[in-house]
Short mmCIF file of C-alpha atoms in Angstrom, two decimals:
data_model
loop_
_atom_site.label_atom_id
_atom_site.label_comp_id
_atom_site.label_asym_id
_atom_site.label_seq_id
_atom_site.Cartn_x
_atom_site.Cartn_y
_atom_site.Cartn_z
CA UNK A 1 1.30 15.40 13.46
CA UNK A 2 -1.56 13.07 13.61
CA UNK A 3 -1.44 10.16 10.99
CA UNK A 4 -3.84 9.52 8.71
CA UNK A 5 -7.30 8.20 10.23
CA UNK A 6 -10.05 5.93 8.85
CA UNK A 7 -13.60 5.34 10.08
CA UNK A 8 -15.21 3.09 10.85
CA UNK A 9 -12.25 0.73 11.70
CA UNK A 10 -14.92 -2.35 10.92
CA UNK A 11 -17.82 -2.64 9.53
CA UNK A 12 -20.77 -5.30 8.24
CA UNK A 13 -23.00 -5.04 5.33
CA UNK A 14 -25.34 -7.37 3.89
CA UNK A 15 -25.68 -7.73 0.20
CA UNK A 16 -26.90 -5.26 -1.67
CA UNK A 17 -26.46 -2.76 1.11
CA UNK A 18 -24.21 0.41 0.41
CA UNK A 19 -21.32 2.04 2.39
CA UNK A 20 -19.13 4.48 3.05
CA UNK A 21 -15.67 5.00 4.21
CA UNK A 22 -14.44 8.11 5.50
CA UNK A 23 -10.30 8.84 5.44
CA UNK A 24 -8.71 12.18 6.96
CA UNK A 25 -5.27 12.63 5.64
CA UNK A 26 -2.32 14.09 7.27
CA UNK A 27 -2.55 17.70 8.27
CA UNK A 28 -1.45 19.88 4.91
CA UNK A 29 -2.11 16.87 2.50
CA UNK A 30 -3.70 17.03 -0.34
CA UNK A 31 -3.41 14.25 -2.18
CA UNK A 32 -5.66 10.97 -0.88
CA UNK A 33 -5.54 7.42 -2.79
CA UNK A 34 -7.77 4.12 -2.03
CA UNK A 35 -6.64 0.58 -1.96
CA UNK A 36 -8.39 -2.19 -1.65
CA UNK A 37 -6.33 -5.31 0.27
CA UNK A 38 -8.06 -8.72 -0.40
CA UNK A 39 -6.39 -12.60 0.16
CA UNK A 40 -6.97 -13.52 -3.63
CA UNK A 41 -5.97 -10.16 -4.97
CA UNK A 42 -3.63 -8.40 -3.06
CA UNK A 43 -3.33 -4.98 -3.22
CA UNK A 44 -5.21 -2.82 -5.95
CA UNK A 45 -5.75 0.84 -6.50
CA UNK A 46 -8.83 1.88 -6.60
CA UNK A 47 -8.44 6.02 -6.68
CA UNK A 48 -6.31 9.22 -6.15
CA UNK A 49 -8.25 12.53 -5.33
CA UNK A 50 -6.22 15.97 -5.58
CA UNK A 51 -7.61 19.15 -4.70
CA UNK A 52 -11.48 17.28 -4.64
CA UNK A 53 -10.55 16.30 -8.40
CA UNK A 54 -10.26 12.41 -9.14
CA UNK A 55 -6.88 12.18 -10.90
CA UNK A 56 -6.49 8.66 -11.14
CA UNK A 57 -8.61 5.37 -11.29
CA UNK A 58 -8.30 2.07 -11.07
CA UNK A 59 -10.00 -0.74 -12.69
CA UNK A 60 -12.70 -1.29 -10.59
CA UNK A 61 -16.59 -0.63 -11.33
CA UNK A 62 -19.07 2.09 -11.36
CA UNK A 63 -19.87 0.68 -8.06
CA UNK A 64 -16.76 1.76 -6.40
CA UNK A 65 -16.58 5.53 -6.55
CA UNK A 66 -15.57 8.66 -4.28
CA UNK A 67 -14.91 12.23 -3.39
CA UNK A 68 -12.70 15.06 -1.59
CA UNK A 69 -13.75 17.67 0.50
CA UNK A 70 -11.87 21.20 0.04
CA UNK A 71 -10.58 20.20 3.82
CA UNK A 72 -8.97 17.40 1.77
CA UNK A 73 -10.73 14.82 3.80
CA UNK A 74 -12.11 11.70 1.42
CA UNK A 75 -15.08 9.35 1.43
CA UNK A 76 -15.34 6.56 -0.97
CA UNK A 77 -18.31 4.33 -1.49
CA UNK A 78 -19.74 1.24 -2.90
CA UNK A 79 -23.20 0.05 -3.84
CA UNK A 80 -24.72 -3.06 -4.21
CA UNK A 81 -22.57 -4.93 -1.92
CA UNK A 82 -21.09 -8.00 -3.18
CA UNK A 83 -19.73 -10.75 -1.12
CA UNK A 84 -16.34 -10.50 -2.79
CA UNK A 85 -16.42 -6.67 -1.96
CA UNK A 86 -15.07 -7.98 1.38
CA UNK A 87 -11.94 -6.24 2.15
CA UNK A 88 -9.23 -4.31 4.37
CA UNK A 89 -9.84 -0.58 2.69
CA UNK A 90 -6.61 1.22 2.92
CA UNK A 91 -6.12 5.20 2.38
CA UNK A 92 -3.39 6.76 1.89
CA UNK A 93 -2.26 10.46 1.63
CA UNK A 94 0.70 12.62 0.56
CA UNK A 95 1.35 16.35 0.33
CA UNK A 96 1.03 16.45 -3.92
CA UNK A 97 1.01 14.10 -6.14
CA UNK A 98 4.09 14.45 -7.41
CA UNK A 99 5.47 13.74 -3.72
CA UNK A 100 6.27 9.83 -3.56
CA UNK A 101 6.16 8.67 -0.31
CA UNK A 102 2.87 8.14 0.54
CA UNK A 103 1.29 7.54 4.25
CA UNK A 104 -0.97 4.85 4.57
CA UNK A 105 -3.83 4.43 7.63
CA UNK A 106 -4.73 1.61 9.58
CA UNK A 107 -7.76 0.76 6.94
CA UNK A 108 -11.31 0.10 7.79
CA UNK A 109 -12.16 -4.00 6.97
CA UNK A 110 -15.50 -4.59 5.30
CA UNK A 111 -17.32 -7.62 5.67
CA UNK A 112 -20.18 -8.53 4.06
CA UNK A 113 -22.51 -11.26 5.16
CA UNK B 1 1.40 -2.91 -17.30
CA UNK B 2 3.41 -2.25 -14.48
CA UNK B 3 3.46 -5.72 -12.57
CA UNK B 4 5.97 -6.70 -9.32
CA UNK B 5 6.52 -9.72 -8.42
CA UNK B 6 7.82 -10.64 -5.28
CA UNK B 7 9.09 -14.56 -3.37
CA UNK B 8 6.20 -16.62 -2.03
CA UNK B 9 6.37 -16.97 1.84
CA UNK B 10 6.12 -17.73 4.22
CA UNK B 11 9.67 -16.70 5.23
CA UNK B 12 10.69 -18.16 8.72
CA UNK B 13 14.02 -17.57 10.11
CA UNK B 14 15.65 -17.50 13.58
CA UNK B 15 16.79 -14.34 15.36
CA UNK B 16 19.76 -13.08 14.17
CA UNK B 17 19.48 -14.93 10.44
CA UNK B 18 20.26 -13.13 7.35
CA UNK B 19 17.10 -11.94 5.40
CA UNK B 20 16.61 -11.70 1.82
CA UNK B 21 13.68 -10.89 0.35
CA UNK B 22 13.69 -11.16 -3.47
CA UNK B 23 11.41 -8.24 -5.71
CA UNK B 24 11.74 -7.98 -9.47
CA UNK B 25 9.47 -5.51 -11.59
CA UNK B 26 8.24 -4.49 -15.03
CA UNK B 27 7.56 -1.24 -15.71
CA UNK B 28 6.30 1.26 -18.36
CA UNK B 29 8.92 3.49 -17.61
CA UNK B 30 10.94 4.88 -15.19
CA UNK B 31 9.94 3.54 -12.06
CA UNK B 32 10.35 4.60 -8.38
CA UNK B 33 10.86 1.70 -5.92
CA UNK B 34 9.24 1.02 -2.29
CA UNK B 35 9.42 -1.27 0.33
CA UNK B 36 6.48 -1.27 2.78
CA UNK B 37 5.83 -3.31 5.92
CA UNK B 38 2.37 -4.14 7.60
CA UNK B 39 1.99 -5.37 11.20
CA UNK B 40 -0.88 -7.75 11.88
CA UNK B 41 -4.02 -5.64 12.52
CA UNK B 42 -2.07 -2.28 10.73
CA UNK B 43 -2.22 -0.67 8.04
CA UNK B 44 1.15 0.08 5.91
CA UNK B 45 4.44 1.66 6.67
CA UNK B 46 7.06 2.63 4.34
CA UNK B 47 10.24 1.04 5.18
CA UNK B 48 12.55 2.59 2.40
CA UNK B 49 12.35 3.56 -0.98
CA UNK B 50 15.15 4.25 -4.23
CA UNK B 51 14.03 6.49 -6.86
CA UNK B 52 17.13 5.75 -9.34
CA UNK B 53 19.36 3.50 -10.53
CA UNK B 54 22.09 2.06 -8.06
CA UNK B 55 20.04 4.06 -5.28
CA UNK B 56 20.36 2.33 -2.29
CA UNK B 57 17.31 2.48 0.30
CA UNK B 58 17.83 1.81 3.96
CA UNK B 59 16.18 2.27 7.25
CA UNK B 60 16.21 0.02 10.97
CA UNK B 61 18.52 -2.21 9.33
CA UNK B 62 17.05 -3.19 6.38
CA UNK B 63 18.48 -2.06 2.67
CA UNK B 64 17.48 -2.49 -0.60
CA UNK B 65 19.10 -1.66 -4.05
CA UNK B 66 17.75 -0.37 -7.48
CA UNK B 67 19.44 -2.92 -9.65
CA UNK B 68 17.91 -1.66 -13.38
CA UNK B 69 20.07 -3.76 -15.13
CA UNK B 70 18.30 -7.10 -13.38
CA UNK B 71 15.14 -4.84 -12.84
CA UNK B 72 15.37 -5.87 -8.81
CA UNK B 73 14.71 -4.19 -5.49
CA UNK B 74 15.78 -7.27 -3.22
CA UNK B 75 15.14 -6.58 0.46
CA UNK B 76 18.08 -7.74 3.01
CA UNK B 77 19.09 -7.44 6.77
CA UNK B 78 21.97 -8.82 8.35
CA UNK B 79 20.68 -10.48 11.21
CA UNK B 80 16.58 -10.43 11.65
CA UNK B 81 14.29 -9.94 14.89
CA UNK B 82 11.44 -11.11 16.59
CA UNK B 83 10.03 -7.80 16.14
CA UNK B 84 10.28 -7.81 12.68
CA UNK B 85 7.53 -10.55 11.92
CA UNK B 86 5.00 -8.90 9.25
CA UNK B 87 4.32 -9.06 5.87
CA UNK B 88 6.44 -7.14 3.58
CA UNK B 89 5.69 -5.49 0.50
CA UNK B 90 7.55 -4.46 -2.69
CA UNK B 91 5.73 -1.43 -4.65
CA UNK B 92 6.70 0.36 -7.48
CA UNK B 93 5.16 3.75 -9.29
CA UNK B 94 5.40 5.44 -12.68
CA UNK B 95 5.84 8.88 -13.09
CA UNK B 96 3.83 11.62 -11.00
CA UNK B 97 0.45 9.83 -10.27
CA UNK B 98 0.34 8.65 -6.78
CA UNK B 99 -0.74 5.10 -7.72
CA UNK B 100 1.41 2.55 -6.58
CA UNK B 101 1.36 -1.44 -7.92
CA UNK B 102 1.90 -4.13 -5.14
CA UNK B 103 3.51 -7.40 -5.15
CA UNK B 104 1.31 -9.68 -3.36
CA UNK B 105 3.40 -9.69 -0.02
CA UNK B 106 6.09 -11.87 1.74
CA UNK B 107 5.09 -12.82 5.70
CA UNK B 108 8.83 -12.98 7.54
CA UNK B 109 8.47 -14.99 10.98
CA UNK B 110 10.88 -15.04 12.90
CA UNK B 111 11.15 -17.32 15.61
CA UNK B 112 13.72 -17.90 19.00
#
């Protein structure tokens, strides 16, 4: 089976500017969660999307938000760039949510200028 | 909350050197235990996991045990590689949601 596959792999923004991320998941899961992977704060959830139903968030604001698509593939965006919005985005995906291992993809890092 | 905390690294050891990586958590409540690995320029790969008490987790060598007494998850391997060089980290989650809290990561190099 393929793993699961982000796009872009890199990407840079200016301030201000919006994005999106785009994250296919493993064939048959349904379950997709964000991270976001900085130097000063580690690793942080940001969301978990079932079945194109947010099931879980983070603390992270209104700026940061998402969406599934019934093919279970996910999208997550944020507005108004901020400089400290610079990150490694990680995605990860399992087949349910109550399955635990979860199956991370190579991320897509965000810079912005 | 649910925090982990995990050793500061670096960690640098020659080939063949015992590793021990040391995790310790706080949880809510019952907690399921993970230990993931990232390559530079990767993204993350679960190396093992325990989902109870005394559970031991193991996989290429490495092993970990759910100690709930001590609430730890250290990581060990007899005798370390080159090839094992990344940054390790010790995760834990709650219940059924899929989120999972990180420690903020060890980086093992090894060295010749």
């Amino acid at each position: 089976k393929a793993g699961v596959t982000q796009t872009p792999r890199y990407l840079i923004k200016t301030r201000g500017q919006q994005v999106t991320l785009s994250c296919s998941p493993i064939s048959g899961h349904r379950s997709v969660s964000w991270y976001q992977q900085t130097p000063g704060q580690g690793l942080q959830f940001l969301f978990e999307y079932f079945s194109e139903t947010q099931r879980n968030k983070g603390n992270f604001p209104g700026r940061f938000s998402g969406r599934q698509f019934s093919n279970s593939r996910s999208e997550m965006n944020v507005s108004t760039l901020e400089l400290g919005d610079s990150a490694l985005y990680l995605c990860a995906s399992s087949p349910s949510t109550e399955q635990e291992t979860q199956y991370f993809g190579p991320g897509t890092r965000l810079l912005v200028l | 909350g649910d925090s982990v905390t995990q050793m500061e690294g670096p960690v640098t050891l020659s080939e063949e050197a015992f590793l021990t990586i040391n995790c310790t958590y706080t949880a809510t409540g019952y907690p399921s235990l993970f230990w993931y690995v990232q390559y530079p320029g990767e993204g993350l790969q679960l190396l093992l996991k325990a989902t109870k008490a005394d559970d031991k987790g193991s996989n290429k060598g490495f092993e970990a045990t759910y100690r709930k007494e001590t609430t730890s998850f250290h990581l060990e391997k007899g005798s370390v590689q080159v090839s094992d060089s990344a940054v390790y980290f010790c995760a834990l989650r709650v219940g059924t949601a899929s989120k999972l809290t990180f420690g903020t990561g060890t980086r093992l190099q090894v060295t010749l």
